[in-house]
Coordinates of C-alpha atoms in Angstrom, one line a residue:
M7 CA 3.7 32.5 -31.2
K8 CA 3.5 30.0 -28.3
L9 CA 0.2 28.3 -27.6
L10 CA -1.1 28.5 -24.1
S11 CA -0.5 25.3 -22.1
S12 CA -3.7 23.3 -21.4
N13 CA -2.1 21.9 -18.2
F14 CA -2.8 23.2 -14.7
D15 CA -1.3 21.9 -11.5
I16 CA -2.7 23.5 -8.4
D17 CA 0.1 21.9 -6.3
L18 CA 2.6 24.2 -8.0
Y19 CA 1.0 27.0 -6.0
I20 CA -0.3 25.1 -2.9
N21 CA 2.8 23.0 -2.1
R22 CA 4.8 26.2 -1.6
I23 CA 3.0 26.8 1.7
V24 CA 2.3 23.2 2.7
P25 CA 4.7 22.2 5.6
R26 CA 6.7 19.0 5.4
S27 CA 5.4 16.0 7.3
R28 CA 6.5 15.7 10.9
I29 CA 4.9 12.4 11.5
H30 CA 8.4 10.8 11.8
L31 CA 9.0 12.8 14.9
L32 CA 6.1 11.2 16.8
P33 CA 6.6 8.1 18.9
K34 CA 7.1 5.0 16.7
P35 CA 3.8 3.3 17.6
I36 CA 1.9 6.4 16.6
S37 CA 3.9 7.2 13.5
W38 CA 3.6 3.5 12.4
F39 CA -0.2 3.7 12.4
L40 CA -0.1 7.0 10.5
G41 CA 1.8 5.3 7.7
Y42 CA 5.4 6.3 8.4
R43 CA 8.1 3.7 7.7
E44 CA 11.8 4.0 8.0
E45 CA 12.2 1.3 5.4
P46 CA 9.8 0.4 2.5
T47 CA 7.1 -2.1 3.5
K48 CA 7.5 -5.5 2.0
P49 CA 4.6 -6.5 -0.4
V50 CA 2.1 -9.0 1.0
G51 CA 0.2 -11.7 -0.9
S52 CA -3.2 -11.3 -2.4
I53 CA -4.9 -13.5 0.2
I54 CA -3.6 -11.3 3.0
I55 CA -4.9 -8.2 1.1
W56 CA -8.3 -9.9 0.7
F57 CA -8.4 -10.8 4.4
W58 CA -7.6 -7.4 5.7
S59 CA -9.9 -5.7 3.1
F60 CA -12.8 -7.8 4.5
I61 CA -11.9 -6.9 8.1
G62 CA -11.4 -3.2 7.2
A63 CA -14.6 -2.8 5.2
F64 CA -16.7 -4.6 7.8
A65 CA -15.2 -2.7 10.7
G66 CA -15.2 0.7 8.9
I67 CA -18.8 0.6 7.7
L68 CA -19.9 -0.9 11.1
I69 CA -18.3 2.0 13.0
I70 CA -19.9 4.6 10.7
E71 CA -23.3 3.0 11.0
A72 CA -23.0 2.9 14.8
V73 CA -22.1 6.6 14.9
F74 CA -25.0 7.5 12.6
R75 CA -27.4 5.6 14.9
T76 CA -26.5 7.8 17.9
P77 CA -29.4 9.9 19.2
G78 CA -27.7 13.2 18.3
L79 CA -27.5 12.3 14.6
H80 CA -30.5 10.0 14.3
S81 CA -32.8 12.7 15.4
H82 CA -32.0 14.7 12.2
G83 CA -33.2 11.9 10.0
T84 CA -29.8 10.5 9.4
P85 CA -29.9 7.3 7.3
I86 CA -28.2 4.1 8.4
V87 CA -25.3 4.9 6.1
I88 CA -24.6 7.0 3.0
G89 CA -24.3 4.6 0.1
S90 CA -21.2 6.2 -1.4
L91 CA -19.2 5.2 1.7
G92 CA -19.6 1.6 0.7
A93 CA -17.7 2.4 -2.5
A94 CA -15.1 4.3 -0.5
A95 CA -14.6 1.3 1.7
I96 CA -13.3 -0.7 -1.3
L97 CA -10.8 2.0 -2.1
E98 CA -9.7 2.5 1.5
Y99 CA -9.1 -1.1 2.4
Q100 CA -8.5 -2.9 -1.0
V101 CA -6.4 -0.6 -3.2
I102 CA -4.7 1.3 -0.4
D103 CA -1.8 2.4 -2.5
S104 CA -3.9 4.2 -5.1
P105 CA -3.8 8.0 -5.2
L106 CA -7.6 7.9 -5.1
S107 CA -7.5 6.2 -1.7
Q108 CA -5.2 8.7 0.1
P109 CA -6.6 11.0 2.9
R110 CA -6.5 14.1 0.8
N111 CA -8.7 12.5 -1.9
A112 CA -10.9 10.5 0.5
I113 CA -11.8 13.5 2.7
L114 CA -11.6 16.6 0.5
G115 CA -13.0 14.9 -2.6
Q116 CA -16.1 14.0 -0.6
L117 CA -16.3 17.4 1.0
F118 CA -16.2 19.3 -2.3
S119 CA -18.6 17.0 -4.0
T120 CA -21.1 17.2 -1.1
I121 CA -21.1 20.9 -1.1
I122 CA -21.6 21.0 -4.9
G123 CA -24.3 18.3 -4.8
V124 CA -26.3 20.0 -2.0
G125 CA -25.8 23.5 -3.5
I126 CA -27.0 22.5 -7.0
T127 CA -30.0 20.7 -5.5
K128 CA -30.9 23.8 -3.4
L129 CA -30.8 25.9 -6.6
F130 CA -33.0 23.5 -8.5
Q131 CA -35.5 23.3 -5.6
H132 CA -36.4 26.9 -6.3
S133 CA -38.2 25.5 -9.3
Q134 CA -41.8 24.4 -8.9
N135 CA -41.0 21.5 -11.2
F136 CA -38.1 20.2 -9.1
E137 CA -39.2 16.6 -9.1
D138 CA -39.4 16.7 -12.9
I139 CA -35.9 18.1 -13.3
R140 CA -34.2 16.4 -10.4
W141 CA -32.4 14.2 -12.8
I142 CA -30.8 17.2 -14.5
A143 CA -29.6 18.4 -11.1
G144 CA -27.9 15.0 -10.5
A145 CA -26.1 15.1 -13.8
L146 CA -24.9 18.7 -13.3
A147 CA -23.7 17.9 -9.7
V148 CA -21.6 15.0 -10.8
G149 CA -20.2 16.9 -13.7
L150 CA -19.1 19.9 -11.6
S151 CA -17.8 17.7 -8.9
S152 CA -15.6 15.9 -11.4
V153 CA -14.1 19.2 -12.5
V154 CA -13.5 20.5 -9.0
M155 CA -11.9 17.3 -7.9
G156 CA -9.7 17.4 -10.9
V157 CA -8.6 21.0 -10.4
T158 CA -7.9 20.4 -6.7
K159 CA -6.2 17.0 -7.2
T160 CA -8.7 15.3 -4.9
V161 CA -10.3 12.8 -7.3
H162 CA -12.3 10.2 -5.3
P163 CA -14.9 8.3 -7.4
P164 CA -17.3 7.6 -4.5
A165 CA -17.6 11.3 -4.0
G166 CA -19.3 11.5 -7.4
A167 CA -21.9 9.1 -6.1
T168 CA -22.4 11.4 -3.0
A169 CA -23.1 14.4 -5.3
L170 CA -25.5 12.3 -7.3
L171 CA -27.3 11.0 -4.2
A172 CA -27.7 14.6 -2.9
A173 CA -29.7 15.5 -5.9
T174 CA -31.6 12.3 -6.9
S175 CA -32.2 10.4 -3.7
P176 CA -35.2 11.9 -1.7
D177 CA -34.0 10.8 1.7
I178 CA -30.6 12.2 1.1
T179 CA -32.0 15.4 -0.4
D180 CA -34.1 16.0 2.7
L181 CA -30.9 16.2 4.8
G182 CA -30.0 19.4 3.0
W183 CA -26.8 21.1 4.3
F184 CA -26.7 18.6 7.2
L185 CA -25.3 16.1 4.6
I186 CA -22.0 17.9 4.7
P187 CA -21.0 17.2 8.3
L188 CA -22.4 13.6 7.9
V189 CA -20.1 12.9 5.0
L190 CA -17.2 14.5 6.8
I191 CA -17.8 12.3 9.8
G192 CA -18.1 9.2 7.7
S193 CA -15.0 9.9 5.6
T194 CA -12.9 10.8 8.6
L195 CA -14.0 7.6 10.5
M196 CA -13.2 5.6 7.3
V197 CA -9.7 7.0 7.1
A198 CA -9.1 6.6 10.8
S199 CA -10.1 3.0 10.8
A200 CA -8.1 2.4 7.7
C201 CA -5.0 3.7 9.5
V202 CA -5.5 1.1 12.2
V203 CA -6.4 -1.9 10.0
N204 CA -4.2 -1.3 7.0
N205 CA -1.1 -0.7 9.0
I206 CA -1.1 -4.1 10.8
Q207 CA 0.6 -5.8 7.8
R208 CA 0.5 -3.1 5.1
Q209 CA 1.1 0.6 4.9
F210 CA -1.5 3.4 4.8
P211 CA -1.5 6.1 3.8
V212 CA 1.2 6.3 1.2
Y213 CA 1.1 10.0 1.8
W214 CA -1.2 12.4 3.6
W215 CA -1.1 15.3 1.2
T216 CA 1.1 14.6 -1.8
A217 CA 3.7 12.1 -3.1
A218 CA 5.9 14.9 -4.2
S219 CA 8.7 16.1 -2.1
L220 CA 7.9 19.3 -0.1
R221 CA 11.6 20.0 0.3
K222 CA 12.3 23.6 -0.6
P223 CA 16.0 23.8 -1.6
S224 CA 17.8 27.1 -0.9
E225 CA 19.3 29.2 -3.6
S226 CA 22.8 28.0 -2.5
D227 CA 21.8 24.4 -3.3
I228 CA 20.9 25.2 -6.9
E229 CA 23.3 26.3 -9.6
K230 CA 21.7 27.5 -12.9
V231 CA 23.7 26.8 -16.0
G232 CA 23.3 27.5 -19.6
P233 CA 22.7 25.3 -22.7
E234 CA 26.4 25.1 -23.3
S235 CA 26.8 22.9 -20.2
G236 CA 24.1 20.5 -21.2
V237 CA 22.0 20.6 -18.0
S238 CA 19.2 22.9 -16.7
D239 CA 19.3 22.4 -12.9
V240 CA 22.3 21.2 -11.0
Y241 CA 22.3 20.4 -7.3
E242 CA 25.9 20.6 -6.3
G243 CA 26.7 18.6 -9.5
E244 CA 28.3 19.0 -12.9
N245 CA 27.6 18.2 -16.5
I246 CA 27.1 14.5 -17.3
G247 CA 26.2 14.7 -21.0
M248 CA 23.1 15.4 -23.1
N249 CA 21.2 12.2 -22.8
L250 CA 21.6 11.2 -19.1
I251 CA 19.7 12.0 -15.9
L252 CA 21.8 11.5 -12.7
V253 CA 20.2 11.3 -9.3
D254 CA 22.9 11.2 -6.6
R255 CA 23.3 12.2 -3.0
G256 CA 22.9 16.0 -2.9
R257 CA 22.4 16.6 -6.6
V258 CA 20.2 16.0 -9.6
L259 CA 21.4 16.6 -13.2
V260 CA 19.0 17.0 -16.0
P261 CA 19.8 17.7 -19.7
E262 CA 18.9 21.2 -20.9
W263 CA 16.7 20.0 -23.7
L264 CA 14.5 17.8 -21.4
S265 CA 11.4 19.5 -20.1
L266 CA 10.1 18.0 -16.9
G267 CA 6.7 18.5 -15.3
Y268 CA 6.3 19.3 -11.6
E269 CA 5.6 15.8 -10.5
E270 CA 8.6 14.5 -12.5
K271 CA 10.8 17.0 -10.8
A272 CA 9.3 16.2 -7.4
L273 CA 10.0 12.5 -8.0
L274 CA 13.6 13.2 -8.7
D275 CA 13.8 15.3 -5.6
S276 CA 12.2 12.6 -3.6
L277 CA 14.7 10.0 -4.8
R278 CA 17.6 12.4 -4.0
D279 CA 16.2 12.9 -0.5
R280 CA 15.9 9.1 0.1
L281 CA 19.5 8.7 -1.0
E282 CA 20.6 11.4 1.4
A283 CA 18.6 9.7 4.2
G284 CA 20.2 6.3 3.4
D285 CA 23.6 7.9 3.4
K286 CA 23.0 9.3 6.9
R287 CA 21.8 6.0 8.2
T288 CA 25.0 4.3 6.8
Q289 CA 27.2 6.9 8.4
R290 CA 25.5 6.4 11.7
S291 CA 25.9 2.6 11.4
E292 CA 29.6 3.0 10.6
S293 CA 30.0 5.5 13.5
T294 CA 28.4 3.0 15.9
A295 CA 30.5 0.2 14.6
S296 CA 33.6 2.3 14.9
G297 CA 32.8 3.2 18.5
M298 CA 32.2 -0.4 19.5
S299 CA 35.5 -1.4 17.8
G300 CA 37.3 1.4 19.8
Q301 CA 35.8 0.2 23.1
T302 CA 37.0 -3.3 22.3
A303 CA 40.5 -2.1 21.7
I304 CA 40.6 -0.3 25.0

């Protein structure tokens, strides 16, 4: 009797309907500031990282505070800024290659946690002893937020602070459901400013939705073979032995005995796609060189 797996990956279901990125089709200046690169970005030194993290955090928080001070928002009792956005600024401008910093996590993690934080607080406010049990509401909000972010693969540590503030900080609690659009505005502005500042000398985001390849190979691309051949999935390839993994242009060969998770398979697919893209660039270069040579001969 097989035991039920304790693993769950929501992307196994969601990524089937998520379209592939089309950012590369945009004009180069726009795609550049949205994180697209034809070639990998060269790493920069720590001093440059510190410099741009200062500029980014300063500018990002300043923009959010300026927006929060506009009459339309200030009239609702909006604070100068929501404290958890300060923690988000460190992620968005300092460790920009972390999965915790990517737009999916930065925006959706904050959204889910805010909804949970406000919802839990509203339920606890039905009690006449709310002030005495407010601390329990805060702990419950953070716990539930952690689970939801884990399930949806949107883990963003500052979002836990947002859920906690919604329950335990009186001025944030008083905002009620209005906290949700405030957090969305703040998170979106943070990501937008990060796209500008971080892409001057670095690259952000690394991805908008997932690092996994969203390529959906057709049935004609995949040949299923049995244990006798030694591989489980072959992309226009053939057996290479029991203890080897081959990633080549147009094919990925994996031993039959090796069980791979979704992200591992996606990584192999991503490597294959990059090899295919590199091959196409090489062919274009050779074609151009050949054309120039032909014109010289004429």
